[in-house]
Amino acid sequence: MAAPYSPTVRRRRLSAELRRLRAECKMTLLEAAKKAGMGKSNLSKIEQAESKTVPAATLDKLLDLYEVDDPETRSAMHELSKLAGQKGWWSQYKDLLPQILADFEAEACALRTYEAQVLPGLLQTPEYADAIFRANRVRDDDEIAQRVAARVTRQGILKRANPPTYQAIIDEATLRRIVGSPEIMGAQLQHLARMAARPNVDIYVLPFSAGAHPATEGSFVIMDFPDRRDSSIAYLENPVTSMYLEEDHQIRMFNDMFGGAQGCSMTPAQSLTFIEGILKTTEE
């Protein structure tokens, strides 16, 4: 029977991690359940976030089975399980569990984002992303290459069959800031125009002329999910941590911010014309 309550961020995260670990070990649900000494239905409920908690002993069996030996990662998984019933999570584990945002993006049926400083990650070209990472003082070329590859992989959700709807409000300053070089920025604007032509993507340019607007406090992403029992998630990020919010009053606040900023923005058609106009200036 389906869970009569919405899985929290922590519980969904724990379930996704356990599914991923089992898949990496190339085990079926039945094989993993047998080896862990538990019923297939019980493991299925854990992996589908239908169990409110996962007993510590059960989690240890699964982590042992999946050969998770790193103490910090195991500790993070136990923290997820222990606090699974609580909402509103300051994630301290984004380096240990880096797939958090990508997994939620992949599950979402709709994404709405406001970006004030750089273009949204799902709309960046590899060269633009490379320049952003270097500006953020990532110096190791291999690490930069890995980050760029991960970002490009995330972008696949917008081109898959039955993609999520994607609405992006982009501040005019973001479009006018030359990132990398004029050539890189020109290619980025061309890519942005191509993405804006996709039926599931709407881009709204928030012009300087809008003045003060409801989203002046910073960038954010709102993710909605196809199962109405799953609460929407608002995502914010800074250099040291990530924040996932899902309380009703928090989501209402971000919905209001997005709607207010959208009302101050150009329409998608006007925005595309505006982007093409900036592109012409970069080519002159």
CSV table of N, CA and C in Angstrom, one decimal, residues 108-211:
chain,number,residue,atom,x,y,z
A,108,ALA,N,11.9,15.1,-11.0
A,108,ALA,CA,10.9,16.2,-11.1
A,108,ALA,C,10.1,16.3,-12.4
A,109,CYS,N,8.9,16.7,-12.3
A,109,CYS,CA,8.1,16.9,-13.6
A,109,CYS,C,8.1,18.4,-14.0
A,110,ALA,N,8.6,19.3,-13.1
A,110,ALA,CA,8.7,20.7,-13.4
A,110,ALA,C,9.8,21.3,-12.6
A,111,LEU,N,10.5,22.2,-13.2
A,111,LEU,CA,11.6,22.9,-12.6
A,111,LEU,C,11.5,24.4,-12.9
A,112,ARG,N,11.6,25.2,-11.8
A,112,ARG,CA,11.6,26.7,-12.0
A,112,ARG,C,12.8,27.3,-11.3
A,113,THR,N,13.5,28.1,-12.0
A,113,THR,CA,14.7,28.7,-11.4
A,113,THR,C,14.8,30.2,-11.7
A,114,TYR,N,15.4,30.9,-10.7
A,114,TYR,CA,15.8,32.3,-10.9
A,114,TYR,C,17.3,32.3,-10.7
A,115,GLU,N,18.0,32.9,-11.7
A,115,GLU,CA,19.5,33.1,-11.6
A,115,GLU,C,19.9,34.5,-11.8
A,116,ALA,N,20.6,35.0,-10.9
A,116,ALA,CA,21.0,36.4,-10.9
A,116,ALA,C,22.4,36.7,-11.4
A,117,GLN,N,23.3,35.7,-11.2
A,117,GLN,CA,24.8,35.9,-11.5
A,117,GLN,C,25.3,35.2,-12.7
A,118,VAL,N,24.9,33.9,-12.8
A,118,VAL,CA,25.4,33.1,-13.9
A,118,VAL,C,24.2,32.4,-14.5
A,119,LEU,N,24.3,31.8,-15.7
A,119,LEU,CA,23.3,31.1,-16.3
A,119,LEU,C,23.0,29.8,-15.6
A,120,PRO,N,21.8,29.3,-15.6
A,120,PRO,CA,21.5,28.0,-14.9
A,120,PRO,C,22.3,26.9,-15.4
A,121,GLY,N,22.7,26.0,-14.5
A,121,GLY,CA,23.6,24.9,-14.9
A,121,GLY,C,23.0,24.1,-16.0
A,122,LEU,N,21.7,23.9,-16.0
A,122,LEU,CA,21.1,23.0,-17.0
A,122,LEU,C,21.1,23.7,-18.4
A,123,LEU,N,21.5,25.0,-18.5
A,123,LEU,CA,21.5,25.7,-19.8
A,123,LEU,C,22.9,26.1,-20.2
A,124,GLN,N,24.0,25.7,-19.4
A,124,GLN,CA,25.3,26.1,-19.7
A,124,GLN,C,26.0,25.2,-20.8
A,125,THR,N,26.8,25.8,-21.6
A,125,THR,CA,27.7,25.0,-22.5
A,125,THR,C,28.9,24.5,-21.7
A,126,PRO,N,29.6,23.5,-22.2
A,126,PRO,CA,30.7,23.0,-21.4
A,126,PRO,C,31.8,24.1,-21.2
A,127,GLU,N,32.0,24.9,-22.2
A,127,GLU,CA,33.1,25.9,-22.2
A,127,GLU,C,32.7,27.0,-21.1
A,128,TYR,N,31.4,27.4,-21.1
A,128,TYR,CA,30.9,28.4,-20.1
A,128,TYR,C,31.1,27.8,-18.7
A,129,ALA,N,30.7,26.5,-18.5
A,129,ALA,CA,30.8,25.9,-17.2
A,129,ALA,C,32.2,25.8,-16.8
A,130,ASP,N,33.1,25.5,-17.7
A,130,ASP,CA,34.6,25.4,-17.4
A,130,ASP,C,35.0,26.8,-16.9
A,131,ALA,N,34.6,27.8,-17.5
A,131,ALA,CA,35.1,29.2,-17.1
A,131,ALA,C,34.5,29.5,-15.7
A,132,ILE,N,33.3,29.1,-15.5
A,132,ILE,CA,32.7,29.4,-14.2
A,132,ILE,C,33.4,28.7,-13.1
A,133,PHE,N,33.8,27.4,-13.3
A,133,PHE,CA,34.5,26.6,-12.3
A,133,PHE,C,35.9,27.2,-12.0
A,134,ARG,N,36.5,27.7,-13.1
A,134,ARG,CA,37.9,28.3,-12.9
A,134,ARG,C,37.7,29.6,-12.2
A,135,ALA,N,36.7,30.4,-12.4
A,135,ALA,CA,36.5,31.6,-11.7
A,135,ALA,C,36.2,31.4,-10.2
A,136,ASN,N,35.6,30.2,-9.9
A,136,ASN,CA,35.4,29.8,-8.5
A,136,ASN,C,36.6,29.1,-7.9
A,137,ARG,N,37.7,29.3,-8.5
A,137,ARG,CA,39.0,28.9,-7.9
A,137,ARG,C,39.2,27.3,-7.8
A,138,VAL,N,38.5,26.7,-8.8
A,138,VAL,CA,38.8,25.2,-8.9
A,138,VAL,C,40.0,25.1,-9.9
A,139,ARG,N,41.1,24.7,-9.4
A,139,ARG,CA,42.4,24.8,-10.1
A,139,ARG,C,42.8,23.5,-10.8
A,140,ASP,N,42.3,22.4,-10.3
A,140,ASP,CA,42.7,21.1,-10.8
A,140,ASP,C,42.0,20.8,-12.1
A,141,ASP,N,42.7,20.6,-13.2
A,141,ASP,CA,42.1,20.4,-14.5
A,141,ASP,C,41.2,19.1,-14.5
A,142,ASP,N,41.7,18.1,-13.9
A,142,ASP,CA,40.9,16.8,-13.8
A,142,ASP,C,39.6,17.0,-13.1
A,143,GLU,N,39.6,17.8,-12.0
A,143,GLU,CA,38.4,18.0,-11.2
A,143,GLU,C,37.4,18.9,-12.0
A,144,ILE,N,38.0,19.9,-12.7
A,144,ILE,CA,37.1,20.7,-13.6
A,144,ILE,C,36.4,19.9,-14.6
A,145,ALA,N,37.2,19.0,-15.3
A,145,ALA,CA,36.7,18.1,-16.3
A,145,ALA,C,35.6,17.3,-15.8
A,146,GLN,N,35.7,16.7,-14.6
A,146,GLN,CA,34.7,15.9,-14.0
A,146,GLN,C,33.4,16.7,-13.7
A,147,ARG,N,33.6,17.9,-13.2
A,147,ARG,CA,32.5,18.8,-12.9
A,147,ARG,C,31.7,19.2,-14.1
A,148,VAL,N,32.5,19.5,-15.2
A,148,VAL,CA,31.8,19.9,-16.4
A,148,VAL,C,31.0,18.7,-17.0
A,149,ALA,N,31.7,17.5,-16.9
A,149,ALA,CA,31.0,16.3,-17.5
A,149,ALA,C,29.7,16.0,-16.7
A,150,ALA,N,29.8,16.2,-15.4
A,150,ALA,CA,28.6,15.9,-14.5
A,150,ALA,C,27.5,16.9,-14.9
A,151,ARG,N,27.9,18.1,-15.1
A,151,ARG,CA,26.9,19.2,-15.5
A,151,ARG,C,26.2,18.8,-16.8
A,152,VAL,N,27.0,18.4,-17.8
A,152,VAL,CA,26.5,18.1,-19.1
A,152,VAL,C,25.5,16.9,-19.0
A,153,THR,N,25.9,15.9,-18.1
A,153,THR,CA,25.1,14.7,-17.9
A,153,THR,C,23.7,15.1,-17.3
A,154,ARG,N,23.7,16.1,-16.3
A,154,ARG,CA,22.5,16.5,-15.7
A,154,ARG,C,21.6,17.2,-16.8
A,155,GLN,N,22.2,17.8,-17.8
A,155,GLN,CA,21.4,18.5,-18.8
A,155,GLN,C,20.5,17.6,-19.6
A,156,GLY,N,20.9,16.3,-19.6
A,156,GLY,CA,20.1,15.3,-20.4
A,156,GLY,C,18.7,15.2,-20.1
A,157,ILE,N,18.3,15.6,-18.9
A,157,ILE,CA,16.9,15.5,-18.5
A,157,ILE,C,16.0,16.4,-19.3
A,158,LEU,N,16.5,17.5,-19.9
A,158,LEU,CA,15.7,18.4,-20.7
A,158,LEU,C,15.5,17.9,-22.1
A,159,LYS,N,16.2,16.9,-22.5
A,159,LYS,CA,16.1,16.4,-23.9
A,159,LYS,C,15.6,14.9,-23.9
A,160,ARG,N,15.3,14.4,-22.8
A,160,ARG,CA,14.9,13.0,-22.7
A,160,ARG,C,13.4,12.9,-23.2
A,161,ALA,N,12.9,11.7,-23.4
A,161,ALA,CA,11.5,11.5,-23.6
A,161,ALA,C,10.7,11.9,-22.4
A,162,ASN,N,9.6,12.6,-22.6
A,162,ASN,CA,8.8,13.1,-21.5
A,162,ASN,C,9.6,14.0,-20.5
A,163,PRO,N,10.3,15.0,-21.0
A,163,PRO,CA,11.1,15.8,-20.1
A,163,PRO,C,10.3,16.7,-19.2
A,164,PRO,N,10.9,17.2,-18.1
A,164,PRO,CA,10.2,18.1,-17.2
A,164,PRO,C,10.0,19.4,-17.9
A,165,THR,N,9.0,20.2,-17.5
A,165,THR,CA,8.9,21.6,-18.0
A,165,THR,C,10.0,22.4,-17.2
A,166,TYR,N,10.6,23.3,-17.9
A,166,TYR,CA,11.7,24.1,-17.3
A,166,TYR,C,11.4,25.6,-17.6
A,167,GLN,N,11.3,26.3,-16.5
A,167,GLN,CA,11.1,27.8,-16.6
A,167,GLN,C,12.3,28.4,-15.9
A,168,ALA,N,13.0,29.3,-16.6
A,168,ALA,CA,14.2,29.9,-16.1
A,168,ALA,C,14.0,31.4,-16.2
A,169,ILE,N,14.1,32.1,-15.1
A,169,ILE,CA,14.1,33.6,-15.1
A,169,ILE,C,15.6,34.0,-15.0
A,170,ILE,N,16.1,34.7,-16.0
A,170,ILE,CA,17.5,35.0,-16.0
A,170,ILE,C,17.7,36.5,-16.0
A,171,ASP,N,18.5,37.0,-15.0
A,171,ASP,CA,18.7,38.5,-14.9
A,171,ASP,C,19.5,39.0,-16.1
A,172,GLU,N,19.2,40.2,-16.6
A,172,GLU,CA,19.9,40.8,-17.7
A,172,GLU,C,21.4,40.8,-17.5
A,173,ALA,N,21.8,41.0,-16.3
A,173,ALA,CA,23.3,41.1,-16.0
A,173,ALA,C,24.0,39.8,-16.4
A,174,THR,N,23.3,38.7,-16.2
A,174,THR,CA,23.9,37.4,-16.5
A,174,THR,C,24.1,37.3,-18.0
A,175,LEU,N,23.3,37.8,-18.8
A,175,LEU,CA,23.4,37.7,-20.2
A,175,LEU,C,24.5,38.7,-20.8
A,176,ARG,N,24.7,39.8,-20.1
A,176,ARG,CA,25.7,40.8,-20.6
A,176,ARG,C,27.1,40.5,-20.0
A,177,ARG,N,27.2,39.7,-19.0
A,177,ARG,CA,28.5,39.5,-18.4
A,177,ARG,C,29.3,38.5,-19.3
A,178,ILE,N,30.5,38.9,-19.7
A,178,ILE,CA,31.3,38.1,-20.6
A,178,ILE,C,32.0,37.1,-19.7
A,179,VAL,N,31.7,35.8,-19.9
A,179,VAL,CA,32.3,34.7,-19.1
A,179,VAL,C,33.2,34.0,-20.0
A,180,GLY,N,34.4,33.8,-19.6
A,180,GLY,CA,35.4,33.1,-20.4
A,180,GLY,C,36.1,34.0,-21.5
A,181,SER,N,35.3,34.3,-22.5
A,181,SER,CA,35.8,35.2,-23.6
A,181,SER,C,34.5,35.5,-24.4
A,182,PRO,N,34.7,36.5,-25.3
A,182,PRO,CA,33.5,36.9,-26.1
A,182,PRO,C,33.1,35.7,-27.0
A,183,GLU,N,34.0,34.9,-27.4
A,183,GLU,CA,33.7,33.7,-28.3
A,183,GLU,C,32.9,32.7,-27.5
A,184,ILE,N,33.3,32.4,-26.2
A,184,ILE,CA,32.6,31.5,-25.4
A,184,ILE,C,31.2,32.0,-25.0
A,185,MET,N,31.1,33.3,-24.8
A,185,MET,CA,29.8,33.9,-24.4
A,185,MET,C,28.9,33.9,-25.6
A,186,GLY,N,29.5,34.1,-26.8
A,186,GLY,CA,28.6,34.1,-28.0
A,186,GLY,C,28.1,32.7,-28.3
A,187,ALA,N,28.9,31.7,-28.1
A,187,ALA,CA,28.4,30.3,-28.3
A,187,ALA,C,27.4,30.0,-27.2
A,188,GLN,N,27.6,30.5,-26.0
A,188,GLN,CA,26.6,30.3,-24.9
A,188,GLN,C,25.3,30.9,-25.2
A,189,LEU,N,25.3,32.1,-25.7
A,189,LEU,CA,24.0,32.8,-26.1
A,189,LEU,C,23.3,32.0,-27.2
A,190,GLN,N,24.1,31.5,-28.2
A,190,GLN,CA,23.5,30.8,-29.3
A,190,GLN,C,22.8,29.5,-28.7
A,191,HIS,N,23.5,28.8,-27.8
A,191,HIS,CA,22.9,27.6,-27.2
A,191,HIS,C,21.7,28.0,-26.4
A,192,LEU,N,21.7,29.1,-25.7
A,192,LEU,CA,20.5,29.5,-24.9
A,192,LEU,C,19.3,29.8,-25.8
A,193,ALA,N,19.6,30.4,-27.0
A,193,ALA,CA,18.5,30.6,-28.0
A,193,ALA,C,17.9,29.3,-28.5
A,194,ARG,N,18.8,28.3,-28.7
A,194,ARG,CA,18.3,27.0,-29.2
A,194,ARG,C,17.5,26.3,-28.1
A,195,MET,N,18.0,26.4,-26.9
A,195,MET,CA,17.2,25.8,-25.8
A,195,MET,C,15.8,26.4,-25.6
A,196,ALA,N,15.8,27.7,-25.8
A,196,ALA,CA,14.5,28.5,-25.7
A,196,ALA,C,13.5,28.0,-26.7
A,197,ALA,N,14.0,27.4,-27.8
A,197,ALA,CA,13.0,27.0,-28.8
A,197,ALA,C,12.4,25.6,-28.5
A,198,ARG,N,12.9,25.0,-27.5
A,198,ARG,CA,12.4,23.6,-27.1
A,198,ARG,C,11.0,23.8,-26.5
A,199,PRO,N,10.1,22.9,-26.8
A,199,PRO,CA,8.7,23.1,-26.3
A,199,PRO,C,8.6,23.0,-24.8
A,200,ASN,N,9.5,22.4,-24.1
A,200,ASN,CA,9.4,22.2,-22.6
A,200,ASN,C,10.2,23.3,-21.9
A,201,VAL,N,10.9,24.2,-22.6
A,201,VAL,CA,11.7,25.2,-22.0
A,201,VAL,C,11.2,26.6,-22.2
A,202,ASP,N,11.0,27.4,-21.2
A,202,ASP,CA,10.6,28.8,-21.3
A,202,ASP,C,11.7,29.6,-20.5
A,203,ILE,N,12.2,30.6,-21.2
A,203,ILE,CA,13.2,31.5,-20.7
A,203,ILE,C,12.6,32.9,-20.6
A,204,TYR,N,12.8,33.5,-19.4
A,204,TYR,CA,12.2,34.8,-19.1
A,204,TYR,C,13.4,35.7,-18.7
A,205,VAL,N,13.7,36.8,-19.5
A,205,VAL,CA,14.7,37.7,-19.1
A,205,VAL,C,14.2,38.8,-18.2
A,206,LEU,N,14.8,39.0,-17.1
A,206,LEU,CA,14.4,40.0,-16.1
A,206,LEU,C,15.3,41.2,-16.4
A,207,PRO,N,14.7,42.2,-17.0
A,207,PRO,CA,15.6,43.4,-17.5
A,207,PRO,C,16.0,44.3,-16.4
A,208,PHE,N,17.0,45.1,-16.6
A,208,PHE,CA,17.4,46.1,-15.7
A,208,PHE,C,16.3,47.1,-15.4
A,209,SER,N,15.4,47.3,-16.4
A,209,SER,CA,14.4,48.3,-16.2
A,209,SER,C,13.3,47.9,-15.2
A,210,ALA,N,13.3,46.6,-14.8
A,210,ALA,CA,12.4,46.1,-13.8
A,210,ALA,C,12.7,46.7,-12.4
A,211,GLY,N,13.9,47.2,-12.2
A,211,GLY,CA,14.3,47.7,-10.9
A,211,GLY,C,14.2,46.7,-9.8
